[in-house]
CSV table of C-alpha atoms in Angstrom, one decimal:
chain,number,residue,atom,x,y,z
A,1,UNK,CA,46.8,-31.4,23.0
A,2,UNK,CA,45.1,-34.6,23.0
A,3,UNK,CA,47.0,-37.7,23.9
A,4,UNK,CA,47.8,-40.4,21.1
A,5,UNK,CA,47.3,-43.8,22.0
A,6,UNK,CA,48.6,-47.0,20.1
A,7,UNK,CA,47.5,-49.0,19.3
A,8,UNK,CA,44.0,-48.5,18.3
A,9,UNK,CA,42.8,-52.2,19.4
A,10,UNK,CA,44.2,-55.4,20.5
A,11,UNK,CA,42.7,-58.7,20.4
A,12,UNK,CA,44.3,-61.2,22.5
A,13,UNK,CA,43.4,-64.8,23.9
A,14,UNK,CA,43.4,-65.8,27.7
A,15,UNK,CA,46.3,-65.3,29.7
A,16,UNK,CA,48.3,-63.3,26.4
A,17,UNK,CA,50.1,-59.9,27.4
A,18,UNK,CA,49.3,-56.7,26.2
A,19,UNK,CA,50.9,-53.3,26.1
A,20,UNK,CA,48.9,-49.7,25.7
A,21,UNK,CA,50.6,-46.5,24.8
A,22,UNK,CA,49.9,-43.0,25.4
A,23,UNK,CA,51.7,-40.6,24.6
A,24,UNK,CA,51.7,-36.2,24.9
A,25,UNK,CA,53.2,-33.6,22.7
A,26,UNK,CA,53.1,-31.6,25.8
A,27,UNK,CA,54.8,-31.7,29.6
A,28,UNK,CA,52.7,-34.0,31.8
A,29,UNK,CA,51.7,-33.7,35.4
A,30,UNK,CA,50.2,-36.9,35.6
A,31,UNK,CA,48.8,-39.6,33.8
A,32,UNK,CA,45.4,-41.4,34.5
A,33,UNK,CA,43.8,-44.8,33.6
A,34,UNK,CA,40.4,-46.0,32.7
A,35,UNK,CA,38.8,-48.5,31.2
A,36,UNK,CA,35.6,-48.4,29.4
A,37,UNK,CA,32.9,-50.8,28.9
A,38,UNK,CA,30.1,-50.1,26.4
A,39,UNK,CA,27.3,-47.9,27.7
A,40,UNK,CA,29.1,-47.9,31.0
A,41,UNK,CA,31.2,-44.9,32.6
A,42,UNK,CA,35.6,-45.2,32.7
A,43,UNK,CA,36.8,-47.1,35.8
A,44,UNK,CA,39.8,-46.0,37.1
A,45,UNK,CA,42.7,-48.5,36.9
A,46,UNK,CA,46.5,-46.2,37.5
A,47,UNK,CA,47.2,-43.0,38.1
A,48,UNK,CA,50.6,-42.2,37.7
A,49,UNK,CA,52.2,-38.8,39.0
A,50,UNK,CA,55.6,-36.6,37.9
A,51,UNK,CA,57.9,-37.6,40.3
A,52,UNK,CA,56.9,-41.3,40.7
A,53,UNK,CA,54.4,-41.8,42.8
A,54,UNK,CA,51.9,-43.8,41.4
A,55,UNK,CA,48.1,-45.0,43.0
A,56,UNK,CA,46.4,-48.1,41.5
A,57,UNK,CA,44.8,-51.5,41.8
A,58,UNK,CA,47.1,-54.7,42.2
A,59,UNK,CA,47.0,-56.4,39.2
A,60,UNK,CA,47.3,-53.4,37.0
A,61,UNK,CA,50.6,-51.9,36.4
A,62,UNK,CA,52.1,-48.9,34.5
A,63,UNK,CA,55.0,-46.6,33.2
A,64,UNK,CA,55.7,-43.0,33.2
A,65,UNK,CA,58.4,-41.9,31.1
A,66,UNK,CA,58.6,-38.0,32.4
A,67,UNK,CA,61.0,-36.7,30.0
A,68,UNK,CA,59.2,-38.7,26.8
A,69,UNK,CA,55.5,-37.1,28.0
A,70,UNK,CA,54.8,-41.2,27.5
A,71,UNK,CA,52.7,-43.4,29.5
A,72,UNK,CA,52.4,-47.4,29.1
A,73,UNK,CA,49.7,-49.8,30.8
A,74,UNK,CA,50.7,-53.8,31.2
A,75,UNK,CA,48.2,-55.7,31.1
A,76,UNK,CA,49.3,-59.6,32.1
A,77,UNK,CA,47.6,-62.3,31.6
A,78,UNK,CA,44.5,-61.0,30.5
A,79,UNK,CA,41.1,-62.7,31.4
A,80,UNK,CA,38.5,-62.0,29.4
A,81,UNK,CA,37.1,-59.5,32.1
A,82,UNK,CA,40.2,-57.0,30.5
A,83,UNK,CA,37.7,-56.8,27.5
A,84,UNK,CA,36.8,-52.9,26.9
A,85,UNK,CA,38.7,-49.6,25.9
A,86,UNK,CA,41.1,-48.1,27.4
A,87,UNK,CA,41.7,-44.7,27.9
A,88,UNK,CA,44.4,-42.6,29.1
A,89,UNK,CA,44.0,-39.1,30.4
A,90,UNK,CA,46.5,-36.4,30.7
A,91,UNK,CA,47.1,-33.3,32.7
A,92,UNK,CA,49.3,-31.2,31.4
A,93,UNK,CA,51.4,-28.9,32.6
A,94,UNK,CA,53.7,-28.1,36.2
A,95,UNK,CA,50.7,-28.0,38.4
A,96,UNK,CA,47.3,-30.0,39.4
A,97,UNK,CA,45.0,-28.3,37.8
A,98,UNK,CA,42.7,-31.9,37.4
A,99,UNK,CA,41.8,-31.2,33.5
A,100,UNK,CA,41.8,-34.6,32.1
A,101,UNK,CA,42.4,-34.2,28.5
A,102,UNK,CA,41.7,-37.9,27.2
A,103,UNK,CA,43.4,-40.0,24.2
A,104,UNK,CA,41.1,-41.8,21.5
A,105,UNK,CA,41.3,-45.0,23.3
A,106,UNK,CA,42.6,-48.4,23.1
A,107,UNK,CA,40.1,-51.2,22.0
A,108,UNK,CA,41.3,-54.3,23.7
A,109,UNK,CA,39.0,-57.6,23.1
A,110,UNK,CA,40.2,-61.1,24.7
A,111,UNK,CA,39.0,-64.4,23.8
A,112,UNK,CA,38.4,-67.7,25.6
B,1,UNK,CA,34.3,-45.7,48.4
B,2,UNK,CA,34.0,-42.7,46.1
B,3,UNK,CA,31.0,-43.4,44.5
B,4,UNK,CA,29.2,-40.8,41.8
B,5,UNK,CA,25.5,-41.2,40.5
B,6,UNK,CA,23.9,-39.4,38.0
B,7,UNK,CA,20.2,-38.8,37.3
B,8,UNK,CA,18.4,-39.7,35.1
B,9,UNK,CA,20.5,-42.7,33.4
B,10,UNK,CA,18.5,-42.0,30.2
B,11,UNK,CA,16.1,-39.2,29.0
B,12,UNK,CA,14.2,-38.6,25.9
B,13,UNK,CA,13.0,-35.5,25.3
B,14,UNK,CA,11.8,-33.4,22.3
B,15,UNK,CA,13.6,-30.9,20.9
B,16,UNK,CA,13.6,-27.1,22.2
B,17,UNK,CA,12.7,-28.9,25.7
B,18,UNK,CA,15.1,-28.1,28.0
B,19,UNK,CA,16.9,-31.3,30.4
B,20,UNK,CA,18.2,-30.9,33.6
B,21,UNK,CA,21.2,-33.9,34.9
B,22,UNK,CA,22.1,-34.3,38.0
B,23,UNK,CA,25.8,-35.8,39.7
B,24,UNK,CA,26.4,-36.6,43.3
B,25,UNK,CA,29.0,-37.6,45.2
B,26,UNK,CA,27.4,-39.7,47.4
B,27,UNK,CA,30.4,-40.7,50.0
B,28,UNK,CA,32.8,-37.9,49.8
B,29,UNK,CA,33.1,-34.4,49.7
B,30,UNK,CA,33.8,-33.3,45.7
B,31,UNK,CA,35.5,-30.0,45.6
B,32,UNK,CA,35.3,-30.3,42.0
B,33,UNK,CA,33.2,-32.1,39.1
B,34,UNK,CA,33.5,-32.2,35.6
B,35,UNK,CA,31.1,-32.4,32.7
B,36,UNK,CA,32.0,-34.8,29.4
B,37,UNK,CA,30.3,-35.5,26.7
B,38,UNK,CA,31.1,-38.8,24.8
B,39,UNK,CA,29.6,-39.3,20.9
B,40,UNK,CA,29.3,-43.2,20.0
B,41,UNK,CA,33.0,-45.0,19.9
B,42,UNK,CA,34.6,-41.5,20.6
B,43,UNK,CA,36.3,-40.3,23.6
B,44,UNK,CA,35.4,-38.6,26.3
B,45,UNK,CA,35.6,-34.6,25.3
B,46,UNK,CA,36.0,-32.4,28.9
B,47,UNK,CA,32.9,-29.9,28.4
B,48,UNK,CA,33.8,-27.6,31.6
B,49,UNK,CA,35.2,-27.9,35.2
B,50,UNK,CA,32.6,-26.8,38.2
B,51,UNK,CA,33.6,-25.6,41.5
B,52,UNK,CA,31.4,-25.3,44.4
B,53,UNK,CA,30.3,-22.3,44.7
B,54,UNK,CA,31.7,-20.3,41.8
B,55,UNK,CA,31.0,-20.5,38.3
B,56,UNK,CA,31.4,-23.2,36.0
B,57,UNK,CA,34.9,-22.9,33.6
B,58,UNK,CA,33.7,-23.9,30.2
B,59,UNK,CA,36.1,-25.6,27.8
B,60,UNK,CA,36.3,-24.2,24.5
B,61,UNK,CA,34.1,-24.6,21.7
B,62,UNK,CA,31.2,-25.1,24.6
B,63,UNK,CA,28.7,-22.7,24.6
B,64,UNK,CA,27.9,-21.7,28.1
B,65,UNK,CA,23.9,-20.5,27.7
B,66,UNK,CA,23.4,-24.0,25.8
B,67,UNK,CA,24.9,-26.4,28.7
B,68,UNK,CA,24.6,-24.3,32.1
B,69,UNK,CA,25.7,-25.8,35.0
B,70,UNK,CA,25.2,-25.4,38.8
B,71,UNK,CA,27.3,-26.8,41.8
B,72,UNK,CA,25.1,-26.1,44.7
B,73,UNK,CA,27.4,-28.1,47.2
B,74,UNK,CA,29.8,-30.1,48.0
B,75,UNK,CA,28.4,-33.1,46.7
B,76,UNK,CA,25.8,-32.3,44.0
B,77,UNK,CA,26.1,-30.4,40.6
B,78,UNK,CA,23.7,-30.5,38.1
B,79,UNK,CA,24.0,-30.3,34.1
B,80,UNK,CA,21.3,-28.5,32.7
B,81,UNK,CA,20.9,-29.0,28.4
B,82,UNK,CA,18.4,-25.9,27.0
B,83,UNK,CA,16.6,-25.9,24.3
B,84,UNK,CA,17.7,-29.2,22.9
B,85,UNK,CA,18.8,-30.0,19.5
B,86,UNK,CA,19.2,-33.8,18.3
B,87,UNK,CA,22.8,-32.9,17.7
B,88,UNK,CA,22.8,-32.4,21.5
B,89,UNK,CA,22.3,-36.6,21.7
B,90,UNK,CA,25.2,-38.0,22.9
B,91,UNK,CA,26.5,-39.4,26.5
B,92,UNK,CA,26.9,-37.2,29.3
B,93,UNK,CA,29.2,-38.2,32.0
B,94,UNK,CA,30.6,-36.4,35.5
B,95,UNK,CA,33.1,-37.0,37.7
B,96,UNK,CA,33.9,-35.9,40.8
B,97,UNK,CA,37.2,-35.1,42.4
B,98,UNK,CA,37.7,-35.0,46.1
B,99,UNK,CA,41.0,-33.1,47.5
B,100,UNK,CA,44.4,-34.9,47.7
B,101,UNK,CA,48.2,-35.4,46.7
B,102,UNK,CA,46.4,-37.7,43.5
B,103,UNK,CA,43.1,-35.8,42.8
B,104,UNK,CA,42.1,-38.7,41.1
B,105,UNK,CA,38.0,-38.8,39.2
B,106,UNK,CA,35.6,-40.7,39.7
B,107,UNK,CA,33.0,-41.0,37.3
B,108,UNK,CA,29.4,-41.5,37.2
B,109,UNK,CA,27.4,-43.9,35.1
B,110,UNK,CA,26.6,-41.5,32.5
B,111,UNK,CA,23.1,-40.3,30.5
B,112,UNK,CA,22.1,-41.3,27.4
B,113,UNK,CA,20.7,-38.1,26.0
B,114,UNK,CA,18.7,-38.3,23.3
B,115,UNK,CA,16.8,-35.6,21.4
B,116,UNK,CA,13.9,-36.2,18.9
């Protein structure tokens, strides 16, 4: 049941483009965003519902391919404050039951 | 807005002591929290769902008279590890969900658990 996210980690320079993957064997209610720093707790950065409607912060943006059970987070030109893991969380299923079921993460590093 | 804290941020404790956490919503109403437990460079593993009110719903695998939780209100629900084992170190993180069309979580800052 757990998500599958690709790729494992990412290292980009200033101002590069990256794309994370996440991706369900199951149907999907929604998809969630986070990002992790080390020894800190997941921000939320997208939240993306069946149906399209989506709730996030301006300068993150993201895909939700309802029929694939896939998800994708852009992130463009990254600054090295992007630095962290990413996680996706899924809810599965026809209803909001607000189970996150998380993927294994996304290591994403940016350099100067 | 939406902020969660936890208490304590870290705890050392011996084992067969028992460890009580505690996660509050401290600007909104959370009609539900949930408990996870993350091992080092691992992700975060859902260890059950509490409702105010009612009984906690416990996640497979998670035994329910080892991690017993409470969620006294609508803005506090506390964790309580017994009889700790050093396998029981890890992170322990909440989040708190408040009522809406995106039910979104918001987390808390997490405690480091760890059992000598």
């Amino acid at each position: 049941q757990q998500p599958v996210q690709s790729p494992q980690a990412v290292i980009l320079r200033e101002g590069e483009d990256a794309v994370i993957n996440c991706s369900s064997s199951k149907a999907l209610y929604s998809v969630h965003w986070y990002r992790q720093k080390h020894g800190e707790a997941p921000v939320f950065l997208m939240i993306l519902l069946k149906g399209g409607e989506q709730k996030g912060h301006d300068k993150i943006s993201a895909s939700f391919n309802e029929k694939k059970q896939q998800s994708s987070l852009y992130l463009t030109a990254s600054q090295l404050s992007y630095s962290g893991t990413y996680f996706c969380g899924t809810v599965l299923g026809s209803s909001n039951t607000g189970k996150l079921i998380f993927g294994q993460g996304t290591t994403l590093q940016v350099k100067p | 807005g939406a902020v969660v804290s936890q208490h304590p941020s870290w705890v050392i404790c011996k084992s067969g002591t028992s460890v009580k956490i505690e996660c509050r919503s401290l600007d909104f109403q959370a009609t539900t929290m949930f408990w996870y437990r993350q091992f080092p460079k691992q992700s975060l593993m859902l260890m059950a769902t509490s409702n105010e009110g009612s009984k906690a719903t416990y996640e497979q695998g998670v035994e329910k008279d080892k991690f017993l939780i409470n969620h006294a209100s609508l803005t506090l629900s506390t964790l309580t590890v017994t009889s700790a084992h050093p396998e029981d170190s890890s992170f322990y993180i909440c989040s708190a969900s408040r009522d809406g069309d995106y039910n979104e979580q918001f987390f808390g800052p997490g405690t480091r658990l760890t059992v000598l």
